[in-house]
Coordinates of C-alpha atoms and ligand atoms in Angstrom, one line a residue:
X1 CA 79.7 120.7 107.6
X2 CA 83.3 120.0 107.5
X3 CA 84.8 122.8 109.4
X4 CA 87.3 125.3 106.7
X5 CA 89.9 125.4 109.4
X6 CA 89.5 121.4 109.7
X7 CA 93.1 121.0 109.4
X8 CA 92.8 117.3 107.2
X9 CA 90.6 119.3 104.7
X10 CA 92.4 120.1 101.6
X11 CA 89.5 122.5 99.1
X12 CA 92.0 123.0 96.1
X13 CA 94.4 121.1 93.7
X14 CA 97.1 120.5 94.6
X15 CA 99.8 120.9 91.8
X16 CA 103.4 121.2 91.7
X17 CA 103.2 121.5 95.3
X18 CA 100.6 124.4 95.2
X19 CA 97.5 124.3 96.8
X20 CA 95.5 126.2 93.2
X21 CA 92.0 126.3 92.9
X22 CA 90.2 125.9 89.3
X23 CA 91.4 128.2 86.8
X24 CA 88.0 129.8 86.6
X25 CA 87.1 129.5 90.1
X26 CA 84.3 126.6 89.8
X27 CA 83.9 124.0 92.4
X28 CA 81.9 120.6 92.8
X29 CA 79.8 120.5 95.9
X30 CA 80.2 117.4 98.6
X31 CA 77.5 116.2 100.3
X32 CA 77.2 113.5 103.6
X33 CA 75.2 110.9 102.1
X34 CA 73.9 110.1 106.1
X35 CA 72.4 113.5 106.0
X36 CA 72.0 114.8 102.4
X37 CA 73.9 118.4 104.0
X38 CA 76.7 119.7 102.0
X39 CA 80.2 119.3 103.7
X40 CA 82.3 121.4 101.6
X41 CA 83.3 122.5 97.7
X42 CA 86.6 121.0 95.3
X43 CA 87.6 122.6 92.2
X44 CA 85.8 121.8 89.1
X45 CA 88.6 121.4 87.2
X46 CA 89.2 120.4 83.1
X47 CA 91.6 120.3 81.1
X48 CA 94.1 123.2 81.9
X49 CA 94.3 122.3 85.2
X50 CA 94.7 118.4 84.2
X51 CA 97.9 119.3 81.9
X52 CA 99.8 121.2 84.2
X53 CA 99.3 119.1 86.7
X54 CA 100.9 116.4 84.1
X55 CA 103.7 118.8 83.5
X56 CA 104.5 119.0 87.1
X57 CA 104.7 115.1 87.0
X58 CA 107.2 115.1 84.3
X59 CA 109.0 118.1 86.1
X60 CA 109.5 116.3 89.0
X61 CA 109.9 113.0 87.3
X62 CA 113.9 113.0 86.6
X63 CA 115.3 113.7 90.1
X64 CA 112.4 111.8 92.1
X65 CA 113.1 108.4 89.5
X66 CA 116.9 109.1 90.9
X67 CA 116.6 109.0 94.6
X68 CA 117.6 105.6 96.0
X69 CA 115.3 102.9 97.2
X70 CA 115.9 103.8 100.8
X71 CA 114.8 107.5 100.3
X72 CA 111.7 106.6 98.9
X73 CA 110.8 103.9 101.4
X74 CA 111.4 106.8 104.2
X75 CA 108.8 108.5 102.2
X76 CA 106.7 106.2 102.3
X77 CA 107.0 105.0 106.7
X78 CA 106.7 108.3 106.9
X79 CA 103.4 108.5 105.2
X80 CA 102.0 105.3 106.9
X81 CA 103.0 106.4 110.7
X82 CA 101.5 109.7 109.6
X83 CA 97.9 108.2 108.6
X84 CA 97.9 105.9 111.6
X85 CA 98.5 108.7 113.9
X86 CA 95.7 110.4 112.6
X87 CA 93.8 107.8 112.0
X88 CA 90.5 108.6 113.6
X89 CA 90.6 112.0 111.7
X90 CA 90.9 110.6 108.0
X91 CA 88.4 108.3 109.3
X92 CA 85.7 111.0 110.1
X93 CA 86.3 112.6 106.6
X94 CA 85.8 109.5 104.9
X95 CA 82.9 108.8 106.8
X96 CA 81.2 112.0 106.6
X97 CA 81.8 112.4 102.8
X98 CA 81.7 108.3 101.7
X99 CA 78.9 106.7 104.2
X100 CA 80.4 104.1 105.7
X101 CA 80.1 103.1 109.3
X102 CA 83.1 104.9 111.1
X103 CA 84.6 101.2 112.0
X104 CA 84.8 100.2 108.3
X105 CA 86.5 104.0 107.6
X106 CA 89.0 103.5 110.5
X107 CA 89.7 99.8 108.6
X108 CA 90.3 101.5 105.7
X109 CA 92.8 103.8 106.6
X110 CA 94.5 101.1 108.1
X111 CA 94.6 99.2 104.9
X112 CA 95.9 101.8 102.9
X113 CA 98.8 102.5 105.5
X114 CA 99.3 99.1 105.2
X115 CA 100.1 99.0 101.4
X116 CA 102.7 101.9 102.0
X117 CA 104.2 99.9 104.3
X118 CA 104.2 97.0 102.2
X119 CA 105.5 98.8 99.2
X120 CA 108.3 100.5 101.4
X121 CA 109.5 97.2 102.2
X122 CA 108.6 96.1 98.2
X123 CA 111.0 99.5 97.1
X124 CA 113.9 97.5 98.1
X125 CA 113.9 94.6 96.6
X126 CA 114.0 95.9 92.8
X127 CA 116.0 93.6 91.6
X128 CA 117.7 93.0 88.4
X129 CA 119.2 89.8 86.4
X130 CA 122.7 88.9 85.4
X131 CA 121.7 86.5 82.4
X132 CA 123.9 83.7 81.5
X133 CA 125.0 85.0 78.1
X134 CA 124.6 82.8 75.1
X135 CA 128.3 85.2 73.9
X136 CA 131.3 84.6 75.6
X137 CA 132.7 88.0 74.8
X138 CA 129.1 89.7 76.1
X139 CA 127.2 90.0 79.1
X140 CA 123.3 90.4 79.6
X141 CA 122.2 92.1 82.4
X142 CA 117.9 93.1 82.6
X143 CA 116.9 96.2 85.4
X144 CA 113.8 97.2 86.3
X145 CA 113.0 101.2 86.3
X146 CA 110.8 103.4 86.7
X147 CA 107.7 103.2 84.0
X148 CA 107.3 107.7 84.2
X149 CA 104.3 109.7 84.9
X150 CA 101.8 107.5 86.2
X151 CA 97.9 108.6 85.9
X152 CA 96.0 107.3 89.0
X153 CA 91.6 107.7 88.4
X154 CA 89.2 106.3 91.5
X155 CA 86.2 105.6 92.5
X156 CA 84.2 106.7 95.8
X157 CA 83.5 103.2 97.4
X158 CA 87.1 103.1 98.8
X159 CA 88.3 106.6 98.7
X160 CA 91.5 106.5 100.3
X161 CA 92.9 102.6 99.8
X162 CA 92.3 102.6 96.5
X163 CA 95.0 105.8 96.2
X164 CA 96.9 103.7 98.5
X165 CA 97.5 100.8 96.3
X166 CA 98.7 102.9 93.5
X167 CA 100.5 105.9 95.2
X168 CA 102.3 103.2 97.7
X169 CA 103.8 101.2 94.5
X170 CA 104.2 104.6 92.3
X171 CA 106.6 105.9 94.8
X172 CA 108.3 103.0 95.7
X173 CA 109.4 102.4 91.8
X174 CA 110.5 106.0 92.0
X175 CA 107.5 107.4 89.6
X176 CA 105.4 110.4 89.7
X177 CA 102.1 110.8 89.9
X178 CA 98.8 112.8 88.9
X179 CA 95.7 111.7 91.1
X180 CA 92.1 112.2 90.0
X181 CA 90.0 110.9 93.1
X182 CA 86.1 110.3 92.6
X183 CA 84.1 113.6 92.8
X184 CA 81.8 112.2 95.5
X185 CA 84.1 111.7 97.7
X186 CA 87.3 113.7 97.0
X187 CA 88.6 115.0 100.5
X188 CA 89.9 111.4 101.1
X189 CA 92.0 112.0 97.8
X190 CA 92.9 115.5 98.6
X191 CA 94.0 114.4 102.2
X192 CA 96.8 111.5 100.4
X193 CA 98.4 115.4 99.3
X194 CA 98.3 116.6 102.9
X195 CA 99.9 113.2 103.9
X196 CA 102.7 113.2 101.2
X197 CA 103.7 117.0 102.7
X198 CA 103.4 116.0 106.0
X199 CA 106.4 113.4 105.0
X200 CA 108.2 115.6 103.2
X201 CA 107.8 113.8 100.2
X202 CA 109.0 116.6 97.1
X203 CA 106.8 118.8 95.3
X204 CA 105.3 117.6 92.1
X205 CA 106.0 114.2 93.1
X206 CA 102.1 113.6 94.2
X207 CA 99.8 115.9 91.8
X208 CA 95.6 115.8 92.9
X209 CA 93.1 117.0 90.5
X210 CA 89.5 117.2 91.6
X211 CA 86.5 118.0 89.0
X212 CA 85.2 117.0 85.2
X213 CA 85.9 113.4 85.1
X214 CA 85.8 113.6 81.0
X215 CA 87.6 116.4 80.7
X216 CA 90.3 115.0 83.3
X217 CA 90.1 111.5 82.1
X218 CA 90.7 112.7 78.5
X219 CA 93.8 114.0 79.3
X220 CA 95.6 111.7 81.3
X221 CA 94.7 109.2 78.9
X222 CA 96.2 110.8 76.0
X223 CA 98.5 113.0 77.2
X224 CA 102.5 112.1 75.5
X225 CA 104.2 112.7 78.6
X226 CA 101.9 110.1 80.6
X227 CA 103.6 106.4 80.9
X228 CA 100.6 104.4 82.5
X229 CA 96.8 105.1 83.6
X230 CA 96.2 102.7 86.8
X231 CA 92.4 103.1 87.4
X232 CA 89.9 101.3 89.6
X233 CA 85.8 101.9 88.6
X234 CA 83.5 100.4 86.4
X235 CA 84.1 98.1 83.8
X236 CA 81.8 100.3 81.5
X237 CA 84.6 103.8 82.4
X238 CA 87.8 101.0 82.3
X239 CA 86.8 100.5 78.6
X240 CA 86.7 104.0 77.5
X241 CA 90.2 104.8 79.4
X242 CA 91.7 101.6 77.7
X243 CA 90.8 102.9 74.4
X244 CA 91.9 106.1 74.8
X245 CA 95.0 105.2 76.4
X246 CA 96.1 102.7 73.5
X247 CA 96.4 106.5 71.1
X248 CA 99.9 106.2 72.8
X249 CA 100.1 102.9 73.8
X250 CA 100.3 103.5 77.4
X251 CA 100.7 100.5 80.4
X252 CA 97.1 100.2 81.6
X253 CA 96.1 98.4 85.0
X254 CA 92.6 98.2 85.4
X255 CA 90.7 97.4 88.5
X256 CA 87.1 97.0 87.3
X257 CA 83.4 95.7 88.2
X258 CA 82.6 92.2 89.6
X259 CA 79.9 89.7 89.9
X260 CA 81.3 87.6 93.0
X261 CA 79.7 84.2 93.2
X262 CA 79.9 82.8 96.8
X263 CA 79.2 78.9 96.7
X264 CA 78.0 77.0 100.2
X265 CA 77.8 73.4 100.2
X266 CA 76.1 70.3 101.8
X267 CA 79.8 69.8 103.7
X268 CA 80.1 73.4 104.6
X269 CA 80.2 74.8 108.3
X270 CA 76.6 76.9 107.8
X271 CA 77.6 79.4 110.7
X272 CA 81.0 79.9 109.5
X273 CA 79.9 80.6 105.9
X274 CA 76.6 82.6 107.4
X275 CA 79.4 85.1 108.8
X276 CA 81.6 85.2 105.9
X277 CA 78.1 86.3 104.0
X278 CA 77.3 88.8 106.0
X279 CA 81.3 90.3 106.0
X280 CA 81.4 89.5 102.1
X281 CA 77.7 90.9 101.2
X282 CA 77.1 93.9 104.0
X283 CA 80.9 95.5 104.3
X284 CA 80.3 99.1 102.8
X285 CA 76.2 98.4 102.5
X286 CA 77.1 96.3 100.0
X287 CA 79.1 98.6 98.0
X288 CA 82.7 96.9 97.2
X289 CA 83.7 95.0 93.7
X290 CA 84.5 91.7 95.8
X291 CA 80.9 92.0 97.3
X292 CA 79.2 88.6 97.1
X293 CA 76.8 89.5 94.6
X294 CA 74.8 85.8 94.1
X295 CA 75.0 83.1 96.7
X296 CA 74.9 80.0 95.5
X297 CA 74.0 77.4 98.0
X298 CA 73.0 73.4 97.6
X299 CA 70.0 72.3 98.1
X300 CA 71.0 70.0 101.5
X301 CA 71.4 73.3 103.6
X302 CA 69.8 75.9 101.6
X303 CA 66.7 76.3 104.0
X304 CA 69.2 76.6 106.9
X305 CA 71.6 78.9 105.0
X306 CA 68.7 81.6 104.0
X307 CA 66.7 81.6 107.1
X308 CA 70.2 82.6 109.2
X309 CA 71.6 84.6 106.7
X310 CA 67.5 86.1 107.0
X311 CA 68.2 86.4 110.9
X312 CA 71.7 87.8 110.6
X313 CA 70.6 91.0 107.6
X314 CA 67.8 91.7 109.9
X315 CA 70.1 92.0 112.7
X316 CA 72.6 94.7 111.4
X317 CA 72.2 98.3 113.1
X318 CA 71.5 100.5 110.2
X319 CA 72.4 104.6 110.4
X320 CA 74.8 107.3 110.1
X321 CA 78.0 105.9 110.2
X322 CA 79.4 108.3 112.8
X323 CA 76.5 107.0 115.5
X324 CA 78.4 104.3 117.7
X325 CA 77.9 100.6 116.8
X326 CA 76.0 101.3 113.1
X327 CA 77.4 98.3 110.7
X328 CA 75.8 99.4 108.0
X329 CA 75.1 103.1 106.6
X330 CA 73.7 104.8 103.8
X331 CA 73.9 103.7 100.0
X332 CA 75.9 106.8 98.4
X333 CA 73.3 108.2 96.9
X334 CA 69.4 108.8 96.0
X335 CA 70.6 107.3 92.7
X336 CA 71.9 104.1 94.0
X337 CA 68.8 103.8 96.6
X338 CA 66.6 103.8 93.2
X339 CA 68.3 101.4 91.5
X340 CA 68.9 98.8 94.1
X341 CA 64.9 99.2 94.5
X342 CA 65.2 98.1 91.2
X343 CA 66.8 94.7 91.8
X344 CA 64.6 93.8 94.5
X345 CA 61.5 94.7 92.1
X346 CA 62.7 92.5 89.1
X347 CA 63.1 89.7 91.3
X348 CA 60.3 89.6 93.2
X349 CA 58.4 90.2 89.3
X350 CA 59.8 87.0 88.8
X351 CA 59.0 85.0 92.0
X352 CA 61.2 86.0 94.1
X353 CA 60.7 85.6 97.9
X354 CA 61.8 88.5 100.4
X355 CA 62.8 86.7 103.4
X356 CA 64.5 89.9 105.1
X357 CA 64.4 93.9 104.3
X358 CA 63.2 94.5 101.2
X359 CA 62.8 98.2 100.6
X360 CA 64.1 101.6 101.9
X361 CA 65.7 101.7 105.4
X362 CA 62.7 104.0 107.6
X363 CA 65.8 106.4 107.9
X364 CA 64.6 107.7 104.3
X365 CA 67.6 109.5 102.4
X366 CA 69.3 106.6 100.6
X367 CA 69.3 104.3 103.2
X368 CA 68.3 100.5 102.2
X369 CA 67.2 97.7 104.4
X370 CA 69.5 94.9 104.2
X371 CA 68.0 92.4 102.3
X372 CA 67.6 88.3 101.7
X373 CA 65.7 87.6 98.0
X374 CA 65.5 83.6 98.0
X375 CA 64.6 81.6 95.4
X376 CA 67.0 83.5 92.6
X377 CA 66.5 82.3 89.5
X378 CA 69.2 82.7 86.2
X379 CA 66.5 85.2 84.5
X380 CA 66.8 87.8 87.4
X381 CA 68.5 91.0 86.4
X382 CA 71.3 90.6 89.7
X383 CA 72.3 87.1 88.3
X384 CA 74.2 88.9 85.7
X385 CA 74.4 92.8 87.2
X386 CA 76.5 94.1 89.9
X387 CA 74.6 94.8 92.5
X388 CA 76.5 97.5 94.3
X389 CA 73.9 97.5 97.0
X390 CA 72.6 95.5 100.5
X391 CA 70.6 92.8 98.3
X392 CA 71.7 89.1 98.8
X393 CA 69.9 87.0 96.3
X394 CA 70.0 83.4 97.2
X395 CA 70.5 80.8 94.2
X396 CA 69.4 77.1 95.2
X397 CA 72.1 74.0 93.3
X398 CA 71.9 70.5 93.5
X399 CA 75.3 69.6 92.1
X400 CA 79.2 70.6 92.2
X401 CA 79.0 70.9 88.5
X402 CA 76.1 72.8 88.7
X403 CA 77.3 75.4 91.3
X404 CA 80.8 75.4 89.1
X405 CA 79.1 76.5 85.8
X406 CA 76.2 79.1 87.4
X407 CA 79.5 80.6 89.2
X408 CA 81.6 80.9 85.8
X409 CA 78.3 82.0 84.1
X410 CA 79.6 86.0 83.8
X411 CA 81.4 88.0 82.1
X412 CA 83.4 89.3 85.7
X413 CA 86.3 87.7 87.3
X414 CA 87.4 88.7 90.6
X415 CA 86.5 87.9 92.9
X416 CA 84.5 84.8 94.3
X417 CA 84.3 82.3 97.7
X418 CA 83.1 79.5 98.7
X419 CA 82.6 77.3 101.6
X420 CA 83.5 73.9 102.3
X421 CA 84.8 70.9 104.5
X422 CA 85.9 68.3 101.9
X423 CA 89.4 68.7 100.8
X424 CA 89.1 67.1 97.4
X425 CA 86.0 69.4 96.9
X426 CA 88.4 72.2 97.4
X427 CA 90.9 71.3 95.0
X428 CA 88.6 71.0 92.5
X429 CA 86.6 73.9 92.9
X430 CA 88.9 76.2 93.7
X431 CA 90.6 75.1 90.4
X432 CA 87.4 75.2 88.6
X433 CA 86.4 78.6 89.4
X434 CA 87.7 81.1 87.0
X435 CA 88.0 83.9 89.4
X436 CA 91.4 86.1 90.1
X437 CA 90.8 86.3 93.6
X438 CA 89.2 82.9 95.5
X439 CA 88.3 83.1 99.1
X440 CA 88.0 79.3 100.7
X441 CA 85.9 79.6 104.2
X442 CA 87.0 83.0 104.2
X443 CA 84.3 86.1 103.4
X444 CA 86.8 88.7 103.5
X445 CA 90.3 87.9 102.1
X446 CA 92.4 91.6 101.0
X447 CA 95.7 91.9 102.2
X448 CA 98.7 93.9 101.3
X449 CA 100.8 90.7 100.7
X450 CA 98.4 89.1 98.1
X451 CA 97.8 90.3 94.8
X452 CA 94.8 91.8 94.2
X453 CA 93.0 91.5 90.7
X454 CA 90.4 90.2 88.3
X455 CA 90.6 88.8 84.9
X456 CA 88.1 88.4 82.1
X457 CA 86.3 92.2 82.2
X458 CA 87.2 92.7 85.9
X459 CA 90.3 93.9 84.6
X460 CA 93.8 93.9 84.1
X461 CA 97.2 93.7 86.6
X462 CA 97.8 93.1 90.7
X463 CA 97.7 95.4 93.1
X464 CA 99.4 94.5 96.2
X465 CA 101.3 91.2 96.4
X466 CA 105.4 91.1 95.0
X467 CA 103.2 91.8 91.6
X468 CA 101.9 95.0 92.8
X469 CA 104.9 97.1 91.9
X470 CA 105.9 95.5 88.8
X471 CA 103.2 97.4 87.0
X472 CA 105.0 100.6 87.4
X473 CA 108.5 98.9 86.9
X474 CA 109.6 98.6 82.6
X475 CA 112.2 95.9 81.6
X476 CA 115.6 97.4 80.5
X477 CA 117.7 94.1 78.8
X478 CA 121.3 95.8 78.7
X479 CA 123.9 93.7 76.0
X480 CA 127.6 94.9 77.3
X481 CA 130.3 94.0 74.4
X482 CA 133.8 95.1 73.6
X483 CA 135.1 93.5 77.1
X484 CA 138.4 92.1 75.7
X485 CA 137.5 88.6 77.1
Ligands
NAP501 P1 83.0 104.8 87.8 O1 81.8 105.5 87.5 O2 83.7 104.0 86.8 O3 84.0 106.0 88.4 C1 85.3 105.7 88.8 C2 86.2 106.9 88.6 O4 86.2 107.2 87.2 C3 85.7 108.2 89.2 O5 86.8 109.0 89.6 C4 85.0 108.9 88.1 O6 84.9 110.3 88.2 C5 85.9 108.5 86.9 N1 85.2 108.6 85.6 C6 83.9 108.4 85.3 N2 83.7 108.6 84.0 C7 84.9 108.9 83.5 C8 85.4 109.2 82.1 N3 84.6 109.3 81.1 N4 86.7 109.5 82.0 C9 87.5 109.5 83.0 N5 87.2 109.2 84.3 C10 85.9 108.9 84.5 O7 82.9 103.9 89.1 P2 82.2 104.1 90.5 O8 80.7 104.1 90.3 O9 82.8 105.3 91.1 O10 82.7 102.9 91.3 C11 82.0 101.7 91.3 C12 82.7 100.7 90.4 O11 84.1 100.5 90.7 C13 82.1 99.3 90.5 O12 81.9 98.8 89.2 C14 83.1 98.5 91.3 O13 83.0 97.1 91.1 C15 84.4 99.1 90.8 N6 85.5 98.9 91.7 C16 86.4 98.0 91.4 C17 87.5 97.7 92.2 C18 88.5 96.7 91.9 O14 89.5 96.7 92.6 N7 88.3 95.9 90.9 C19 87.5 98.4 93.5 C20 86.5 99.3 93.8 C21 85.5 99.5 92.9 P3 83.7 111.1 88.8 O15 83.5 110.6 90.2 O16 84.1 112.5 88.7 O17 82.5 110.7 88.0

């Protein structure tokens, strides 16, 4: 149980720089999927709560969109030396309420300090153009401002970097914000309020609503006085925000699902690609939308590929992630256990051959074995599903081609790797792979510096990069006349 004199736990809303419970007092329990025991309670909140949380946004909206670059990039060093020094705390809570091993939580804050930094740095280079002027008696000059109130909805896999990436670039373009973090894991989301005070950043600027994600969602997608919903979640939830959101034509970036291919061929160096599997498939037990989700490997060095990436899975230390040395902990829930059980049925229904793990972890609770399926096959349910679990099905290839259409065969676009020692194979496959985010010899590959984004139903816009901030920035093309030239 998280202690209620913890000082990083935040139980309440936080609006207009009031820490408010629910109107009518109701509150979402928080369990530790490691131990199925209930940490703590956040507000149930709906609507009500949702609008004024909105209104405080808007409130604070006209001096905050005024404070200069440097101000806001203060803020924001402020809030990244303050996560770092308390790094092993945030950690804990994320572990406790998320899963993941307490290495992999540590990581995470780290990250998302990162991208505050990066977007502190990013704050200051909003620049403007002088456009040559078709008019000799004119000049054009285009600025960049601030898009407004900016709706921010997350999931639980990354509780804290996800906020990161949007709160970083929100305050760096000078807008304000309303926060509604995953209800499985909300402390993380309700700590990014405690950080903001702790820099002195001003009320109303940062707004967090825990509780009813219809009710919630409904609102910030519809609301008038919202300018943009950034979300990260399903592709199924991204849908439903987008349509709602277009009532008022709002800027939408959407972070959504994935189906990562990760391609290993004859050329490849097997040991190198057998660790960028096991970072790529087992960070977060599997639980990340840039998780290899179907490895593709060709037929010269399949046998090797699958028995060490067998060897490796069977290695990992499962447990609770606050035990020293675990790499992998529990799936989030009973829910997810059930239906990752469900992938590993399907394909063995269909001739699939368990090579490693296989079923619940002997830890019971929602813990899963990690797990090697070889001899995937197109008809299996994971070839076109997201797996969101430890389950690495193993597709055999003879050709380039081959591997090139199975790995375009999806609706998802995010992410997807592959591994290789043939520089023209590179080129070409790195070109042929229709995939926002490619990862060459490399299993893990997210960086504040690089944009970070699918296409096709993985979604819309960049987080990170030099792109990261433009989706909170609006074009302003300015015509100046009547200079007497
Ligand atoms: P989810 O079910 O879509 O939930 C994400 C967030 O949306 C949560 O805060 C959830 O609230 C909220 N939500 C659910 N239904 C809603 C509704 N009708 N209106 C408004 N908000 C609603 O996704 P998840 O299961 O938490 O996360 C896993 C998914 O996220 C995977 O598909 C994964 O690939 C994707 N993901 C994508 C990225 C990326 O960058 N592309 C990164 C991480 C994860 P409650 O928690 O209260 O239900």
């Amino acid at each position: 149980m998280l202690k209620p004199n913890n000082p990083y736990v935040r139980n309440a809303n936080l609006i207009g720089g009031d820490w408010v419970a629910a109107d009518n007092g109701a509150t979402i329990a928080v369990d530790n999927p490691a131990t199925g025991e209930t940490i703590g309670h956040v507000p149930q909140s709906g609507r009500a709560e949702t609008i004024r949380a909105v209104e405080a946004a808007k409130a604070a909206f006209p001096a905050f969109s005024k404070t200069t670059a440097n101000q806001r990039a203060a803020w924001l060093r402020a809030m990244h030396a303050y996560m770092l020094d308390n790094q092993q705390a945030l950690a804990e809570i994320l572990t406790m309420e998320m899963g993941k091993p307490l290495a992999e939580a540590k990581g995470e804050i780290a990250i998302g300090a990162a991208y505050l930094l990066w977007f502190a740095e990013e704050a200051r280079r909003v620049y403007g153009e002088v456009v040559p002027s078709p008019w000799g008696d004119r000049r054009i000059l285009t600025t960049l401002e601030p898009v407004g109130v900016v709706a921010a909805i997350t999931p639980w896999n990354f509780p804290s970097s996800m906020l990161a990436r949007k709160i970083g670039p929100a305050i760096a373009a000078g807008c304000t914000s309303v926060i509604k973090p995953a209800s499985q894991t909300p402390y993380s989301g309700l700590a990014w309020g405690m950080i903001a005070e702790a820099a002195g950043l001003p009320k109303g600027v940062m707004n967090i609503v825990t509780g009813k994600a219809s009710e919630i969602g409904e609102v910030l997608c519809t609301h008038p006085d919202v300018a943009k919903v950034t979300f990260t979640g399903s592709t199924e939830v991204g849908i439903k925000l987008m349509q709602m959101a277009a009532g008022t034509v709002k800027k939408v970036s959407m972070e959504l699902g994935g189906n990562a291919p990760f391609l290993v061929f004859d050329s490849a160096d097997i040991d190198r690609a057998v660790a960028g599997a096991m970072a790529a498939k087992y960070r977060n037990s599997g639980q990340t939308c840039v998780c290899a989700n179907r490895f593709l490997v060709q037929a010269g060095v399949y046998d090797e590929f699958c028995a060490k990436l067998a060897a490796a899975s069977d290695a990992l230390k499962v447990g609770n992630g606050l035990d020293d040395g675990v790499q992998q902990g529990p799936l989030i829930d009973a829910k997810a256990a059930a239906a990752t059980e469900t992938f590993v049925a399907d394909a063995v229904s269909k001739g699939g051959r368990v090579l490693a793990g296989g079923k619940r972890h002997a830890l019971g609770g929602s813990f899963f074995e990690p797990t090697v399926i070889a001899d995937a096959t197109p008809d299996m349910r994971f070839a076109r599903e997201e797996i969101f679990g430890p389950v690495s099905p193993v597709f055999k290839f003879e050709t380039e081609e081959q591997a090139l259409a199975m790995a375009n065969d999806t609706e998802y676009g995010l992410a997807c790797y592959f591994y290789t020692r043939d520089l023209g194979q590179t080129i070409r496959v790195m070109e042929g792979l229709k995939y926002g985010i490619v990862g060459v010899n490399e299993g893990i590959v997210t960086t504040p510096e690089a944009p970070f984004g699918g296409i096709k139903q993985s979604g819309l816009g960049s987080e990170g990069g030099s792109q990261g901030i433009k989706e909170y920035l609006s074009v302003k093309y300015i015509c100046i006349g009547g200079l007497g030239l």
